[in-house]
Amino acid sequence: MRKSIVMLLILAMIVSGGPSFAEMDGEDGFIALHLGSPLILSGEDIISLDSMNPGVVPVIHNDRTLVPLRAISEHFGALVSYEADNRVAKIQIEDVEFLFPINESYYEIHETGKQNQKVQFDTESLIIKDRTMVPLRIIAENILQMDVAYDNRVIFIGKSQASIDDQLVESIKAKIGQALKVSTRDELLALIENMEESSGEEPAREPVFENQAPAMEESAAAGDSAKDFSNTNEQVQGINEADIVKTDGEFIYVATRDSIKIYKANNGKPVLTDEMEVQIDKATGEYVEFSELYIDNGKLIVLGRKGAMGNWIRPMPEPMPTPDIMVDSIMPYGGIDFVYLGVYDINEDGKMSLVKELEVEGNLLSSRKNDEHVYLVVNKYINYYGPYAEEPIPVFMDTVLGSEQREIPVDSILYHPGRYSPNYLLVAAVDVMDKDEPANIEAYLGSGSEVYMSENALYVAGNDYNSFWGSVTNIARFSVEGTSIGYTGGGMVEGTLLNQFSMDEHEGNLRLATTSWNQDSINAVYVLDKNMNQIGAVENLAPGERIFSARFMGDMGYVVTFRQIDPLFVIDLSDPARPVVTGELKVPGFSNYLHPISQDVLLGIGQDIDEKTGRQQGIKLSLFDVSDSGKPKEIGNLILGDTGSYAEVLHNHKALMLKQEDDLIAFDATLNSITGELTREAFNGLVVIRVNAEGDLELIKEISNEGIYGQNVKRPVYIGDILYYVTDDGIRSFGFKDFAEIN
């Protein structure tokens, strides 16, 4: 009970801001640090200790606290440089220079007109994470002429007479002490040993590739660049999402579970140019199961899962030891999975050649690509039954470094004090253009369930269903700049997220739409500021219902809830501290996905409902006019099929093909029709629909898949004026003018 009360108090301090630290941040820039934390508290702002190298943290070495020389000095206005040839870090304050030779226990003072001085101290300057680390009191007191205070692993640097009490220290710990670097392997093993079986966090989810729709990618790098072609339907412009089908305007790339295929589009007469099939290692039973793709400027990035045949026939093992001496050699339950990433060059003939590979232990939660960098978010469950039934530290293999497996470095692992769970969350950054740059992998004791990425930040949300105050979503934010990854803070809101569209960043604020599951369902929209503190909320939306879809667009948010009818809520978020519901529209059915057709018109894709019986009927497309935020209205709708109809796009936005210049969308669907009391499948294939901001919704073509079943890939793409219908086994093509098939 006491632990719950303490956690509730910490939550209250996080939300309310706790005792004010702002008055301590005067002209001298008073700051607070925390041992092991990559963050600084400056006034009320949480910032990275070293924005260019976010893995740097204050550490203990030889019983002395070491801090990054550059970060501390520059924060207080000093100039810093580094002489690589001499391995000397230099601080300049006005006309005085302070020189710190690496691995030496002294520094020199050079001042114009005076004799150079050498000052000894009782430890040495070190290079850690590519940064010069020096004793705290030397840099702060001797050189910067600042005051230093230390209390319960919290460090205060500045000039201030303000009192530092326990309440202030706990408030600061709650803000910048949320995630701390593990200092030693022994400390990490002790943390894992203390993990409770019922950690309260949702177990790491297995990836379900067939329900994770694909995406199309960047502009054409090869081929006829004058031709328009499909791009992935992505949440954030410029942030690419992986998919099972991609095109660059010349080639079409397809990932099935057992192969990667490349087709030359060839003006509607596709030709298979290369194929890579799953290969099983005859000695170990290991194989790579392909899942999704990225493409970029002649590079193909293949994602997959590396595992092993569970019943693979191996030579008869040596006799097993008797149970009473097996304590230290308990075999792990099940096999070990790895997330696979392979980078391939694609030549002008559509042939692929391997550039480099990465394998990260765990299961892929999601991935994103920004420019030439791919980011993998991986959940790794720790099988902690028995004394380390498996190795407790995740391993990886990066061909840039060699072919052997390596443990994640201990100094790349963070943990959340007081919130232990038997999971790792790993974030890996890969430069797909530089064949010689290794991947950067950071690890955190925790797990994730949803991922959202903006231009500058990666957010990973995790669910906690057993918390003291009900269902809660914890959000961790990471800075991402090239292959540099850093934890930059965390927040917490009530309720759980539906999917990635329940999160959105705008002007430095994070907006989240949640459903709480207590005695009854309650929905809300929360706003967190740049410090991940809650600053605004709209609560008690549609009690008894739950969120079926959400979309944020600039200053506006749109939320669909459902029980019997489909309420579309319009939320004005222009004042983040005071969001307000400005309008509500109720129509039969519900929307699983909302897509902006224009700034004022939303397309909803969901299912129709019989208002009297509550029975789900066909797939429903609705156009909502939200130009008047107080009076949203439905200006068009289209029902496809009847009860039992289904389309992947209902749960996977990447299954939607958009050809907006021609007001066309397309997706694969199964449409049933009702004949008396019997249901028969009437159509299975591609539907092409005209949709525009004027309210037009028209089914203009159905393209049957001719009874092809059991295909993982059923995806439309287009290049120029040709529509390609891609399946596992091949591609059919049609002209947009009359949809005649090109043979």
PDB file of C-alpha atoms in Angstrom, residues 20 31 80 87 110 167 245 300 363 365 410 514 582 694 705:
ATOM      1  CA  SER A  20       8.826  25.231  -8.269  1.00  0.00           C
ATOM      2  CA  ILE A  31      20.420  23.677 -13.378  1.00  0.00           C
ATOM      3  CA  VAL A  80      34.720  24.544 -25.721  1.00  0.00           C
ATOM      4  CA  ARG A  87      43.666  14.541 -26.961  1.00  0.00           C
ATOM      5  CA  HIS A 110      46.728  29.477 -19.640  1.00  0.00           C
ATOM      6  CA  GLN A 167      10.201  17.950  -1.482  1.00  0.00           C
ATOM      7  CA  VAL A 245       4.513  -3.601 -51.381  1.00  0.00           C
ATOM      8  CA  LEU A 300      15.869  -1.905 -50.769  1.00  0.00           C
ATOM      9  CA  ASN A 363      10.027  -9.016 -31.782  1.00  0.00           C
ATOM     10  CA  LEU A 365       6.786  -3.607 -32.560  1.00  0.00           C
ATOM     11  CA  VAL A 410      25.471  -2.107 -20.467  1.00  0.00           C
ATOM     12  CA  THR A 514      -7.631   7.439 -24.745  1.00  0.00           C
ATOM     13  CA  THR A 582     -17.010  22.443 -30.403  1.00  0.00           C
ATOM     14  CA  GLU A 694     -17.595  18.147 -52.788  1.00  0.00           C
ATOM     15  CA  ASN A 705      -9.279 -11.496 -57.699  1.00  0.00           C
TER      16      ASN A 705
END
